[in-house]
Coordinates of C-alpha atoms and ligand atoms in Angstrom, one line a residue:
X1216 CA 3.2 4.4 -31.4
X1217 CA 2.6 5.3 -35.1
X1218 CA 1.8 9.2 -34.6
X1219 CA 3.3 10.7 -31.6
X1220 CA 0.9 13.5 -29.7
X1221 CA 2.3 16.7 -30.5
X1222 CA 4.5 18.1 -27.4
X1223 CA 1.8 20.0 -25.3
X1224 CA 3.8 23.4 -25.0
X1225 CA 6.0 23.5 -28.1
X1226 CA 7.7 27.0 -27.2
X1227 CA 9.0 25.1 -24.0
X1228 CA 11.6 23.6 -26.6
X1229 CA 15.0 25.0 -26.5
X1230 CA 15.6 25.8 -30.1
X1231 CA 19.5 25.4 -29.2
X1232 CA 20.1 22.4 -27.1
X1233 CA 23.5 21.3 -28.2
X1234 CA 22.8 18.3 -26.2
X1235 CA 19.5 17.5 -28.4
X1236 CA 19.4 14.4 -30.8
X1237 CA 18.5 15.0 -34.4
X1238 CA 17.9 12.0 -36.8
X1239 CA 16.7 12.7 -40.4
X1240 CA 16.5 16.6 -39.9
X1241 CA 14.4 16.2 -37.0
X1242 CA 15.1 16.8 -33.5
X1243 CA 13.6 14.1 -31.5
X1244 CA 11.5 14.4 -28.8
X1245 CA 12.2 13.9 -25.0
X1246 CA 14.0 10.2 -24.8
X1247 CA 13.0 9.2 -28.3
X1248 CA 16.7 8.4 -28.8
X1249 CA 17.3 6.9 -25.9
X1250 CA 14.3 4.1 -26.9
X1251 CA 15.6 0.4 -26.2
X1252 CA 14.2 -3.0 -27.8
X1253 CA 12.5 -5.2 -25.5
X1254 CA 13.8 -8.8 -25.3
X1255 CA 12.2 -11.2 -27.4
X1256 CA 10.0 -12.9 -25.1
X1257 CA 9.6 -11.1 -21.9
X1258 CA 8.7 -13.1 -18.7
X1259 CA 5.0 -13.2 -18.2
X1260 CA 3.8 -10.7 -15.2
X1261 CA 2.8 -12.9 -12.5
X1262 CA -1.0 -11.6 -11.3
X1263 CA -2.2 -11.5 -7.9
X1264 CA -4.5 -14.1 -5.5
X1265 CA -7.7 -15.3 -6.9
X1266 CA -10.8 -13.6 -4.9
X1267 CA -14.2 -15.6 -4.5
X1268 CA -15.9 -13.5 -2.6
X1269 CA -15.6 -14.1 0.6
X1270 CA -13.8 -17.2 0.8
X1271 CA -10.4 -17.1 2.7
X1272 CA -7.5 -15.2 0.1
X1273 CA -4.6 -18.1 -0.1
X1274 CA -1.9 -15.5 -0.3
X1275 CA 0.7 -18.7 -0.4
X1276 CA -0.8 -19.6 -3.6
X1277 CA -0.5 -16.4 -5.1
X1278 CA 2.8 -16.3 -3.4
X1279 CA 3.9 -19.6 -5.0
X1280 CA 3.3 -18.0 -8.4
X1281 CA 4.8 -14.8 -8.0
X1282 CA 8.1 -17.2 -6.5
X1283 CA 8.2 -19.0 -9.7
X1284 CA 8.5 -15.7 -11.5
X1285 CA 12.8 -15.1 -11.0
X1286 CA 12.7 -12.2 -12.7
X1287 CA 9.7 -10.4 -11.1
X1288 CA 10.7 -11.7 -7.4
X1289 CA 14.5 -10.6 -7.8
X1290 CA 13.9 -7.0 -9.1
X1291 CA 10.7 -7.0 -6.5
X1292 CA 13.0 -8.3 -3.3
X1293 CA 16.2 -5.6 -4.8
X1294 CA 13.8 -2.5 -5.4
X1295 CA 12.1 -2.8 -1.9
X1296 CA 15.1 -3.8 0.3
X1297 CA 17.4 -1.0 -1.7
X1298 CA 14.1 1.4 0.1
X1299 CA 14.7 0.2 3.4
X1300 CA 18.2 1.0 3.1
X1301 CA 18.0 3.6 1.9
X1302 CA 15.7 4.6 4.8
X1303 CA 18.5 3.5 7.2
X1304 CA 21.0 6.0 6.3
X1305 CA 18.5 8.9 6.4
X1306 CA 17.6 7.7 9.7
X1307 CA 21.0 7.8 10.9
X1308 CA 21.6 11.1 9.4
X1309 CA 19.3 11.7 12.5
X1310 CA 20.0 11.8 15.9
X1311 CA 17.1 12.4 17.2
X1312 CA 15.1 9.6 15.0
X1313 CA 14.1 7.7 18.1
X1314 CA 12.8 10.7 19.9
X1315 CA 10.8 12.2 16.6
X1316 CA 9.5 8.5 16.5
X1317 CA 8.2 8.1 20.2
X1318 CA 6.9 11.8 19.7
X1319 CA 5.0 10.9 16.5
X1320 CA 3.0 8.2 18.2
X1321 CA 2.6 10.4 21.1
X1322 CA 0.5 12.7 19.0
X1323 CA -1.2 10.1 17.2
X1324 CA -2.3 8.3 20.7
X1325 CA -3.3 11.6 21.9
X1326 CA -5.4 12.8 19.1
X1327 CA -7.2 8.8 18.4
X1328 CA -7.9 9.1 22.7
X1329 CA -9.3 12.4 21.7
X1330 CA -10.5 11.9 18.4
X1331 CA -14.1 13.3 18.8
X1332 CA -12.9 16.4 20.1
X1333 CA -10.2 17.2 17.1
X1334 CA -13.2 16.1 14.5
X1335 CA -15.2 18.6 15.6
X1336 CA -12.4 21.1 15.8
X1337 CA -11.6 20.2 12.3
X1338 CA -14.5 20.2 10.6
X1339 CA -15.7 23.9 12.2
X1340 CA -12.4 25.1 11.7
X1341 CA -13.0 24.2 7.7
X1342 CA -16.3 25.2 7.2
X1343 CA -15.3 28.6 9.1
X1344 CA -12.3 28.1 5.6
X1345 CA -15.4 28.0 3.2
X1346 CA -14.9 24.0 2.6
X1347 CA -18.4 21.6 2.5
X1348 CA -17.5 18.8 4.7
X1349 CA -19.4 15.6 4.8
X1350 CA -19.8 12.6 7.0
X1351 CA -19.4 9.0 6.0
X1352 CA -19.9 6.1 8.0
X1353 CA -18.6 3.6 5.1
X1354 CA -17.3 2.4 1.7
X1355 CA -20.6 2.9 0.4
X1356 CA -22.0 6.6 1.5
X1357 CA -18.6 8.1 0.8
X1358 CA -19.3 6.8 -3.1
X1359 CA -22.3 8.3 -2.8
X1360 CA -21.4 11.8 -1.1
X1361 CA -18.8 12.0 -4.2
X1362 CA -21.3 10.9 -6.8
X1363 CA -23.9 13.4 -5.5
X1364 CA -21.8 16.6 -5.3
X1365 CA -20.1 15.1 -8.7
X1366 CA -23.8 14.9 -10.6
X1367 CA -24.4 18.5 -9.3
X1368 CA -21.9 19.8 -11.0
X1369 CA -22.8 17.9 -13.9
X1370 CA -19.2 16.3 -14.0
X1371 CA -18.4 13.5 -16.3
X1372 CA -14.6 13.1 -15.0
X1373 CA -12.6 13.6 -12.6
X1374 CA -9.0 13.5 -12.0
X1375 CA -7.9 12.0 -8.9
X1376 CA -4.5 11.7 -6.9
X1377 CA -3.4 8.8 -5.5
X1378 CA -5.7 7.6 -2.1
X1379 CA -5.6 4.3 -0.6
X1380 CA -8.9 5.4 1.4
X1381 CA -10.3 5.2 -2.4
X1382 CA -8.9 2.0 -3.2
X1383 CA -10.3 0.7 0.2
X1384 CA -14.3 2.2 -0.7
X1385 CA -14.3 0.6 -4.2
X1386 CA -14.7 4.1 -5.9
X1387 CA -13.3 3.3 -9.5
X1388 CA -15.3 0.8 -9.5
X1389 CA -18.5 2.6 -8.4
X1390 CA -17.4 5.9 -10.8
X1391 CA -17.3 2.8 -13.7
X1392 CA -21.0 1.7 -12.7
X1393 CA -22.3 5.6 -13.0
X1394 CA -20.7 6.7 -16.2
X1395 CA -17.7 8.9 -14.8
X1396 CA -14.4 9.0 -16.1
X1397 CA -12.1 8.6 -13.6
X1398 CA -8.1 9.5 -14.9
X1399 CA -5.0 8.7 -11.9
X1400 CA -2.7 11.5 -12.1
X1401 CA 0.1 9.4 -10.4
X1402 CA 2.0 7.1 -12.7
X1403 CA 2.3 3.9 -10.6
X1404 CA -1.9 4.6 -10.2
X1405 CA -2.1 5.2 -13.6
X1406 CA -0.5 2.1 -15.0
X1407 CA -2.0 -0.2 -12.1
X1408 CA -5.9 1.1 -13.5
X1409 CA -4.6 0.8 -17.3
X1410 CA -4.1 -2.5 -16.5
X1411 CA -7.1 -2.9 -14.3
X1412 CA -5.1 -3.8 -11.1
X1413 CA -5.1 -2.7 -7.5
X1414 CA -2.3 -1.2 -5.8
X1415 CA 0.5 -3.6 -4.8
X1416 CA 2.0 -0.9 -2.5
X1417 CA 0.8 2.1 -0.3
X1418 CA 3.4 4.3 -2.0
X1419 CA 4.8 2.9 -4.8
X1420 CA 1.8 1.5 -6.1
X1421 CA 3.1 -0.7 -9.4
X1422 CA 7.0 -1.8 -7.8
X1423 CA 5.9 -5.2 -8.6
X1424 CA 5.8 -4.8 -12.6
X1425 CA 9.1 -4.4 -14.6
X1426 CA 9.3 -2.2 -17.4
X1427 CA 8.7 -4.7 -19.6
X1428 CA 5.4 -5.7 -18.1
X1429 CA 4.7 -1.1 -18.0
X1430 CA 5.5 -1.7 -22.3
X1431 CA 3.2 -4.2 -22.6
X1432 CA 0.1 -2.5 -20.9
X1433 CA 1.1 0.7 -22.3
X1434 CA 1.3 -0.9 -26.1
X1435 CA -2.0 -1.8 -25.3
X1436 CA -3.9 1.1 -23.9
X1437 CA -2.4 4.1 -25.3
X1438 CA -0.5 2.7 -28.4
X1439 CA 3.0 2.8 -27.6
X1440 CA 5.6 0.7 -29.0
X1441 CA 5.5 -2.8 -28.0
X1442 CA 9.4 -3.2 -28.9
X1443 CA 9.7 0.0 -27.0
X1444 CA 10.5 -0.3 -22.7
X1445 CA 12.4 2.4 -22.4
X1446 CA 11.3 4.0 -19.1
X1447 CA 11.6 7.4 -20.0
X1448 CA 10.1 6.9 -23.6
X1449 CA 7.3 5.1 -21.9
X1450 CA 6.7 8.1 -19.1
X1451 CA 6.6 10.2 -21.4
X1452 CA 4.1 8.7 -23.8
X1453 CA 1.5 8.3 -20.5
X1454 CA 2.5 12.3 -19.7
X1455 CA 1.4 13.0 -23.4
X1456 CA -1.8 10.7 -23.2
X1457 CA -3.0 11.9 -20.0
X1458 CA -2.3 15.7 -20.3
X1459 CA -5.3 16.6 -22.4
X1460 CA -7.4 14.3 -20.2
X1461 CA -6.5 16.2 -17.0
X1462 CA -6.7 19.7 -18.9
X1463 CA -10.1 18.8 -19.9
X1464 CA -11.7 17.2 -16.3
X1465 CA -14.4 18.5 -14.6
X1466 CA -13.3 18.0 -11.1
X1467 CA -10.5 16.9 -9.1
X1468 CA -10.2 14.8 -6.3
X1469 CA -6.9 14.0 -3.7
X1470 CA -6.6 12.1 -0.6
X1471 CA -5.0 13.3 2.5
X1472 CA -2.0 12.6 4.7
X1473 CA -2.6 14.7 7.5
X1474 CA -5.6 17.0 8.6
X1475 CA -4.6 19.8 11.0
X1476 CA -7.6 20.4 13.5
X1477 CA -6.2 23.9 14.5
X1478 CA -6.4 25.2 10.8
X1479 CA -8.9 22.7 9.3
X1480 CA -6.3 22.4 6.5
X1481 CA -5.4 19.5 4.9
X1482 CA -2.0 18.4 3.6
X1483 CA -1.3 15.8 0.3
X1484 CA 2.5 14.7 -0.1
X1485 CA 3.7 13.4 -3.5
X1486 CA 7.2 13.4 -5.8
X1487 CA 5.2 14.1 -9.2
X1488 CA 3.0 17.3 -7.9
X1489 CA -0.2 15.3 -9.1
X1490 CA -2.3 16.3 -6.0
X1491 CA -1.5 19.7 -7.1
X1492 CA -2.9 18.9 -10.8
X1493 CA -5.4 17.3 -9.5
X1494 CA -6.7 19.9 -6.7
X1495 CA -6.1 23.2 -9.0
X1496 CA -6.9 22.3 -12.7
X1497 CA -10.8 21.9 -12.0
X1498 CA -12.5 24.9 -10.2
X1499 CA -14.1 22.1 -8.3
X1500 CA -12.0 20.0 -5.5
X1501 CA -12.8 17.1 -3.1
X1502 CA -10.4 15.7 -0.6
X1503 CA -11.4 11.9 0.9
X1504 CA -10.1 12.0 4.0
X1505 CA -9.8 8.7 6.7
X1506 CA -10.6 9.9 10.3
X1507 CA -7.5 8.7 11.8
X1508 CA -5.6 11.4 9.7
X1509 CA -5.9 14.5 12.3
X1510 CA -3.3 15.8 14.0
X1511 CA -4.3 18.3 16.3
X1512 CA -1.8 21.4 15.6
X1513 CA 0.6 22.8 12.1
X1514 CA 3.1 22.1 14.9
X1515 CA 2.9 18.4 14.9
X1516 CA 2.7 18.3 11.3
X1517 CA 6.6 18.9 11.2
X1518 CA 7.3 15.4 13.3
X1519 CA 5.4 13.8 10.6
X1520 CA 6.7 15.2 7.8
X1521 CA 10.4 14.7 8.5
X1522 CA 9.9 11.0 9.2
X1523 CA 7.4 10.4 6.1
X1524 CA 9.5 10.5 3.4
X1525 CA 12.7 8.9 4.9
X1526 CA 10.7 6.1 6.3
X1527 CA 8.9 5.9 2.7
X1528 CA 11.5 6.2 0.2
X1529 CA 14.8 7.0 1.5
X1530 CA 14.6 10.8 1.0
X1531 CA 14.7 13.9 2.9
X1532 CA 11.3 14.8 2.2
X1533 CA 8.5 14.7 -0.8
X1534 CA 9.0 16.7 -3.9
X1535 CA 5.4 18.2 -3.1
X1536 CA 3.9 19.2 0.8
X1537 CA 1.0 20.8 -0.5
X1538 CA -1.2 22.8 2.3
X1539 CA -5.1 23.4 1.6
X1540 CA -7.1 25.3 3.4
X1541 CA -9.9 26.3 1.4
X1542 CA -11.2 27.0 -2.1
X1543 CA -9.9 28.1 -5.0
X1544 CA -11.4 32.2 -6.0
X1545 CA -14.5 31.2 -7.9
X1546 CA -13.6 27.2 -7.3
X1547 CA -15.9 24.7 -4.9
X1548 CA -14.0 22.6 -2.3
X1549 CA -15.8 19.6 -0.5
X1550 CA -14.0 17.5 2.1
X1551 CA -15.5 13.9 3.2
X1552 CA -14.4 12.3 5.9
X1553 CA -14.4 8.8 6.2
X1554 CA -14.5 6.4 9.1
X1555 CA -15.4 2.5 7.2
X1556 CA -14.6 0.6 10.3
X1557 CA -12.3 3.0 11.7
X1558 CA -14.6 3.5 15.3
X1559 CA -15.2 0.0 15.4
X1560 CA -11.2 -0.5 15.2
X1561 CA -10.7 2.4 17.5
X1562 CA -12.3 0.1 20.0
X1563 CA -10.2 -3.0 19.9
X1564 CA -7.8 -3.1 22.5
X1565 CA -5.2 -5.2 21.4
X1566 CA -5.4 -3.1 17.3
X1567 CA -6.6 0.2 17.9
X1568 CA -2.8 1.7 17.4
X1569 CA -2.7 0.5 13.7
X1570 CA -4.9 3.5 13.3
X1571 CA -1.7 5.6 14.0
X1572 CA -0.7 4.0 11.1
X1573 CA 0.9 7.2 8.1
X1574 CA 1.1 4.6 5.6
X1575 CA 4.6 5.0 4.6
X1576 CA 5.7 1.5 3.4
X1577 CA 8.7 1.0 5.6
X1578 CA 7.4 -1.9 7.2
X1579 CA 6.5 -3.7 3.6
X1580 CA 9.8 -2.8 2.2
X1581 CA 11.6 -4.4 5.1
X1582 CA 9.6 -7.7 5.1
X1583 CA 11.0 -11.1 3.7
X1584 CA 7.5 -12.3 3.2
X1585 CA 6.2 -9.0 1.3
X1586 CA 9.0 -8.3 -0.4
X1587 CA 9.3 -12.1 -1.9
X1588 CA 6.0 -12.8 -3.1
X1589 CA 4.6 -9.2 -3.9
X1590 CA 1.8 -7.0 -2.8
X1591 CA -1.5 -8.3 -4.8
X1592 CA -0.7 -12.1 -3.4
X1593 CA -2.8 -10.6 -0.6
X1594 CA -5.4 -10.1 -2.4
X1595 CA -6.6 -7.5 0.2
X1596 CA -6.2 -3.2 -0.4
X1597 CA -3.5 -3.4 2.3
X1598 CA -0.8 -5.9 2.1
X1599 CA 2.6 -6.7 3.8
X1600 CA 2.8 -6.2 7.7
X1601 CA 0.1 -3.5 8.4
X1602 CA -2.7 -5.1 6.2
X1603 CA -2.2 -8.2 8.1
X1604 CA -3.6 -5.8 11.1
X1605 CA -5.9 -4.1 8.8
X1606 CA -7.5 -6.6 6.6
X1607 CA -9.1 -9.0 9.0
X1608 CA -11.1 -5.8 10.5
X1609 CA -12.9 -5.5 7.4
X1610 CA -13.9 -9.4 7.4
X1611 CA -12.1 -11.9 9.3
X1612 CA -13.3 -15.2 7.2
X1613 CA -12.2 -13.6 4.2
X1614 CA -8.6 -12.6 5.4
X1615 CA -7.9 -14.9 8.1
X1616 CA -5.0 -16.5 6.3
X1617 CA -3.1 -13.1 5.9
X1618 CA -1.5 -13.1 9.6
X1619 CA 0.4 -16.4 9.4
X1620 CA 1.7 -14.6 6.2
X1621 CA 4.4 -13.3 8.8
X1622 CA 7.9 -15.3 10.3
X1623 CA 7.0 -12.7 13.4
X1624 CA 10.5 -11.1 12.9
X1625 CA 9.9 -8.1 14.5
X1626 CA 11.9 -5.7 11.9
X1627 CA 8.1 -4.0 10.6
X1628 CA 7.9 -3.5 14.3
X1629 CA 11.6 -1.5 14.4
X1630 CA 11.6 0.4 11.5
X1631 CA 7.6 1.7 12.0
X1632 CA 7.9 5.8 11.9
X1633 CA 5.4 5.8 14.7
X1634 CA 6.1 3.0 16.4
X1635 CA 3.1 0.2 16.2
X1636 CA 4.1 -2.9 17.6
X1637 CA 2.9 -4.6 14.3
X1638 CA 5.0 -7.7 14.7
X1639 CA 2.7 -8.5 18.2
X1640 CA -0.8 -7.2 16.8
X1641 CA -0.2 -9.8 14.0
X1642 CA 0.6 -12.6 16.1
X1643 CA -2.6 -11.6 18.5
X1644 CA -5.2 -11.7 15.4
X1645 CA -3.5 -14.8 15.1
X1646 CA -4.9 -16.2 18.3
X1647 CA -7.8 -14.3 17.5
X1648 CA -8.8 -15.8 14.9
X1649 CA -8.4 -19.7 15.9
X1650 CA -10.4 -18.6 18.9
X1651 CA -13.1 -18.0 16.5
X1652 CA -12.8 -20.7 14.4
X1653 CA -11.9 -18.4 11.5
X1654 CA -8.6 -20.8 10.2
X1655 CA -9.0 -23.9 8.5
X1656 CA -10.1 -26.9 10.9
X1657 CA -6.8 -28.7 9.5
X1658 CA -4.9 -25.9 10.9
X1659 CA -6.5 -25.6 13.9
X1660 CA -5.9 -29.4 15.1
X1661 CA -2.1 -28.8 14.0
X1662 CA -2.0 -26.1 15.9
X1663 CA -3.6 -27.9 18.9
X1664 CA -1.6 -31.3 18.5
X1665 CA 2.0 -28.8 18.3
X1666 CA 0.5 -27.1 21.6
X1667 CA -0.3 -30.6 23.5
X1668 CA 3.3 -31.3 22.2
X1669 CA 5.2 -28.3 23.0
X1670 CA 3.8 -28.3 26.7
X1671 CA 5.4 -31.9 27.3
X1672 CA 9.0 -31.7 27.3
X1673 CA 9.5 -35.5 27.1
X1674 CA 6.8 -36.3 24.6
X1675 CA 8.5 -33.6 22.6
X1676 CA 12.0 -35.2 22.6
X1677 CA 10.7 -38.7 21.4
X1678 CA 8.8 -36.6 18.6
X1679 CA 11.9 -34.9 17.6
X1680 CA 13.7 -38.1 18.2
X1681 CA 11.3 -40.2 15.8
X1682 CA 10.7 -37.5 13.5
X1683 CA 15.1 -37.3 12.7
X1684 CA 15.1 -41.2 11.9
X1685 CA 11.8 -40.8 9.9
X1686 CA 13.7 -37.9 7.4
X1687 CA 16.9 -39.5 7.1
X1688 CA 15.2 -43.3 6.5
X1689 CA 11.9 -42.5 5.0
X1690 CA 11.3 -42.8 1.1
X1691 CA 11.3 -39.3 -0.7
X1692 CA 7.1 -39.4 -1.6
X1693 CA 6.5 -40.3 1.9
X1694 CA 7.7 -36.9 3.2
X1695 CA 7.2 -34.4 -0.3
X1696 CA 3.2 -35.2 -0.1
X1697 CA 0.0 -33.0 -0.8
X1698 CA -0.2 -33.0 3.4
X1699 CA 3.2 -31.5 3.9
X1700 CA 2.6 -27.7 2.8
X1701 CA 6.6 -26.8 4.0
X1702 CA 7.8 -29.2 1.5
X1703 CA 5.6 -28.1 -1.2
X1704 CA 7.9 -25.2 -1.9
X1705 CA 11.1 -26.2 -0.2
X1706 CA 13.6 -28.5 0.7
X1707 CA 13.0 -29.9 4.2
X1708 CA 16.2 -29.6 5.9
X1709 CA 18.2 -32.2 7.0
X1710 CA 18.2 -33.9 10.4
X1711 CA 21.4 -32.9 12.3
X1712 CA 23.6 -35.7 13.6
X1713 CA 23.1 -34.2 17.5
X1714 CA 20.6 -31.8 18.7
X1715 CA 21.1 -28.8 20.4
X1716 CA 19.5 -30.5 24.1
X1717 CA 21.3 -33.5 23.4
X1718 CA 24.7 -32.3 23.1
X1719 CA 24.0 -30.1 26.4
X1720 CA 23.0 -33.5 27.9
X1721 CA 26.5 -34.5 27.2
X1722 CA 28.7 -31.4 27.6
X1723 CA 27.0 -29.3 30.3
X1724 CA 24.4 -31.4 31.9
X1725 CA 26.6 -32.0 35.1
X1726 CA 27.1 -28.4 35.4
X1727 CA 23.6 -27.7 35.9
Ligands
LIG1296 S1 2.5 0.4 10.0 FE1 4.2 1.9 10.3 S2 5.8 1.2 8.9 FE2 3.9 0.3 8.2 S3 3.0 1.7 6.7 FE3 2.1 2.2 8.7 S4 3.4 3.8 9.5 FE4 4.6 2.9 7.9

C-alpha cells in the first residue's frame, strides 16, 4: 500500500509501549513489523461451480477442481475438522449436551407447529417496542420493502452485518442494480463481496481462501501490498479502508438469530461486534429476519445460546449477544420478516424440521464431502449437509445433484445442536427427486438396473463374481473410461482374492 490511512483515533496510541516497533524514527503501526513476503507464485484460488441458470449445479466438477487444488483442500479439510473438534470438547465440558439438544428442538418443533400464533405475538409485541415491521412473501418484496424504506430516507449506503437470509434474496445484487452502496461489516463478508463471491460457509463465510488468496484480492481492491499476506497487516488494512465507510453510512442493516415473541426483540450473535456497528452508527436500522427464527420466550433463548457457539466454532459463546428491542432515541427501526419458501417447506412432511435449523455449521465442518471440495462447489446459498435439504426447495431441477453429494454417514445428523435428522432428509429428497424425474436419465437406469440387482441375491453374486475377473483381467482403458465416473477421480480398488459371502460359505455355512 503506498500511503497508509492515517490510524482513525490517534490519541488511542500508547505514547510508551515498550513493546512497540520503531524503524527509521517511526513507530510502526499495528502489525506493520510483523509483515511477511508472499511466496513467489502462490497457488491459484480454486473458484466455485459454474451456474447456467437453471440447469442442474455439477458440484463434482467443481469439486474435482477444488481436489486438484492441495493446498486449498488441505488447509480447507484442517481448518473445518480442527472446528468440529473443537466443538467436541466443549460439548463434553457439558453434561447435560444431550438434554439442552433434545430441549432445543423441542422449542423449535413447538414454536414451527405454532408458528402463526408466535408471528403474531411477535410482531404486536414490536410494534407495541416502536419498530415498523413488514411482511414478505419472497426474495423479491423483501428487496423491495428495504429499497422503499431505504429511498425514504434518501440513503445511498448502507452498512450491513452478516445474513444468509440476504445472501438467499439476492440483495447485493439488487442494491448494485439501484445505485446503493452496500459495505459488509464482517471480514469474511467483506473479503467474499471484494472479491465478488458468495459465502462458502454459514459462519465463517471465506474459510475456503488462504491468506494468500485474502493478499491478492486485498492488493487489488484497497491497495495493499501484494508481497504482503500477513494476516494481521491485512485485517488491519480492511479495518482502516472500511472505517470511514461505515462512519459515513446512511443506514444499517443486520440479520437475526433468534426473535423472541414474548418481547418482540430480536437477538444478532457475532465475534467482531459488527451487528453492533452496523445497528448503532446510522440513526436508521433494519433487521431481515427469516420466519423460522422465533422462539417464543427470553427463556428459551438461553438453550440456544449455549449450544450456538460451541456447535459453531468451538467456543463458549460469541464475543457479541446483542438484544434489540426497539429504536435508537431519535433513530428509525424497521424489521421485515421473511418467509421465501419457508410455508411451503413448513408443509413437507418428510423436510419441514430443517426449518429448526440455527445455522451453526457443525454439520458442514464435520462432513468429508464439504469439508474436501469446499462450500461454493455447490453452487447453491446453502452448502454442505443442510443445503442439500434446503436447496432443492428453492428449485429442484436446478439442485437435484446436491443430495447424492452425501456418503449418508450420519455424523451431520449427530453433531446437529437441534437435532435434525439431516443424514435421512437427504437420502429422502433423494428418492424424491428420481420419483420426479429430476436426476439425469443415465442415473436413473443405473439406479434402477442396481435395484433389479440388489433384490436378486443370486443374480447379484454372478455380478460380483464377473465383475472381480473383469478388474483383475480387463485392460486398463477398458475400466478408466468417460462412462465410469468413480474412476474418473480414483483408483478403483482391487478385487479381493475371497469375498466376504464366500468365505462364510466355507467357514460358517454348516453352522447356519
Ligand atoms: S442443520 Fe444443524 S448442524 Fe447444520 S447448520 Fe443447521 S443447526 Fe447447525
Amino acid at each position: 500500500m503506498s500511503e497508509r490511512h492515517p490510524m482513525l483515533y490517534p490519541e488511542l496510541l500508547a505514547p510508551f509501549d515498550t513493546k512497540a516497533i520503531v524503524r527509521d524514527g517511526r513507530r510502526l503501526d499495528h502489525a506493520e513489523g510483523a509483515a511477511k513476503p508472499l511466496r513467489s507464485r502462490p497457488e491459484p484460488q480454486p473458484r466455485g461451480a459454474k451456474v447456467h441458470g437453471n440447469r442442474p449445479i455439477d458440484q463434482a466438477e467443481a469439486a474435482a477442481r477444488f481436489i486438484a487444488a492441495p493446498e486449498h483442500e488441505k488447509m480447507h479439510d484442517e481448518r473445518l475438522w480442527d472446528l468440529r473438534q473443537k466443538r467436541d470438547r466443549e460439548m463434553h465440558g457439558i453434561t447435560e449436551w444431550e438434554e439442552l439438544r433434545s430441549l432445543a428442538s423441542a422449542i423449535k418443533e413447538h414454536t414451527l407447529t405454532h408458528l402463526d400464533q408466535y408471528l403474531e405475538q411477535f410482531e404486536a409485541n414490536a410494534r407495541s417496542n416502536g419498530i415498523n415491521v413488514h411482511w414478505a412473501r419472497d426474495a423479491a418484496e423483501h428487496n423491495q420493502i428495504v429499497h422503499g424504506i431505504l429511498s425514504d430516507h434518501g440513503a445511498k449506503s448502507l452498512i450491513k452485518s452478516k445474513s444468509m437470509l440476504t445472501e438467499e434474496c439476492g440483495f447485493r445484487h439488487y442494491m448494485a442494480s439501484v445505485g446503493i452502496e452496500v459495505i459488509e461489516t464482517d471480514l469474511g463478508e467483506r473479503i467474499q463481496q471484494l472479491d465478488n463471491e458468495d459465502p462458502s460457509h454459514v459462519v465463517v463465510p471465506a474459510v475456503h481462501k488462504l491468506r494468500t488468496d485474502v493478499a491478492e484480492v486485498f492488493a487489488r481492491t484497497i491497495g495493499t501490498d501484494p508481497a504482503n499476506s500477513d494476516v494481521h497487516y491485512l485485517a488491519e488494512a480492511q479495518r482502516e479502508a472500511t472505517r470511514p465507510l461505515i462512519l459515513a453510512a446512511d443506514a444499517g442493516m443486520t440479520g437475526c438469530n433468534f426473535a423472541v415473541a414474548e418481547t418482540g426483540s430480536f437477538v444478532v450473535c457475532t465475534n467482531e461486534g459488527n451487528a453492533d456497528l452496523s445497528a448503532n452508527v446510522p440513526q436508521l436500522h433494519i433487521a431481515s429476519i427469516g420466519i423460522e427464527k422465533i422462539i417464543p420466550r427470553l427463556e428459551h433463548l438461553a438453550v440456544f445460546v449455549r449450544l450456538l457457539s460451541r456447535s459453531a466454532l468451538g467456543s463458549p459463546v460469541t464475543q457479541y449477544t446483542s438484544h434489540f428491542r426497539g429504536p435508537r432515541e431519535g433513530g428509525e427501526m424497521h424489521i421485515v420478516l421473511v418467509d421465501n419458501g419457508r410455508s411451503e417447506r413448513l408443509g413437507m412432511e418428510e423436510f419441514w424440521t430443517s426449518l429448526k435449523c440455527i445455522r451453526c455449521g457443525a454439520c458442514m465442518n464435520t462432513c468429508p464431502v464439504y469439508r474436501r471440495s469446499g462450500g461454493l462447489s455447490y453452487g447453491a446459498t446453502y452448502s454442505g449437509p443442510i443445503g442439500l435439504i434446503i436447496d432443492p426447495t428453492f428449485n429442484q431441477r436446478k439442485y437435484s445433484n446436491l443430495p447424492f453429494a452425501s456418503t449418508l454417514n450420519g455424523s451431520c445428523s449427530n453433531v446437529c445442536p437441534v437435532k435434525i435428522n439431516i443424514h435421512e432428509q437427504i437420502y429422502a429428497w433423494r428418492r424424491v427427486l428420481v420419483e420426479r424425474h429430476e436426476t439425469p436419465l443415465a442415473k436413473r437406469v443405473e439406479m434402477k438396473a442396481a435395484g433389479e440387482l440388489l433384490s436378486r441375491p443370486a443374480a447379484y453374486r454372478a455380478a460380483i463374481a464377473a465383475a472381480d475377473v473383469a478388474l483383475a483381467h480387463l485392460p486398463r482403458w477398458v475400466i478408466y473410461n468417460g462412462l465410469n465416473a468413480w474412476g474418473r477421480h480414483r483408483e478403483v480398488p482391487h478385487p479381493p482374492k475371497e469375498t466376504f459371502h464366500s468365505w462364510y460359505q466355507a467357514n460358517r455355512g454348516e453352522q447356519q
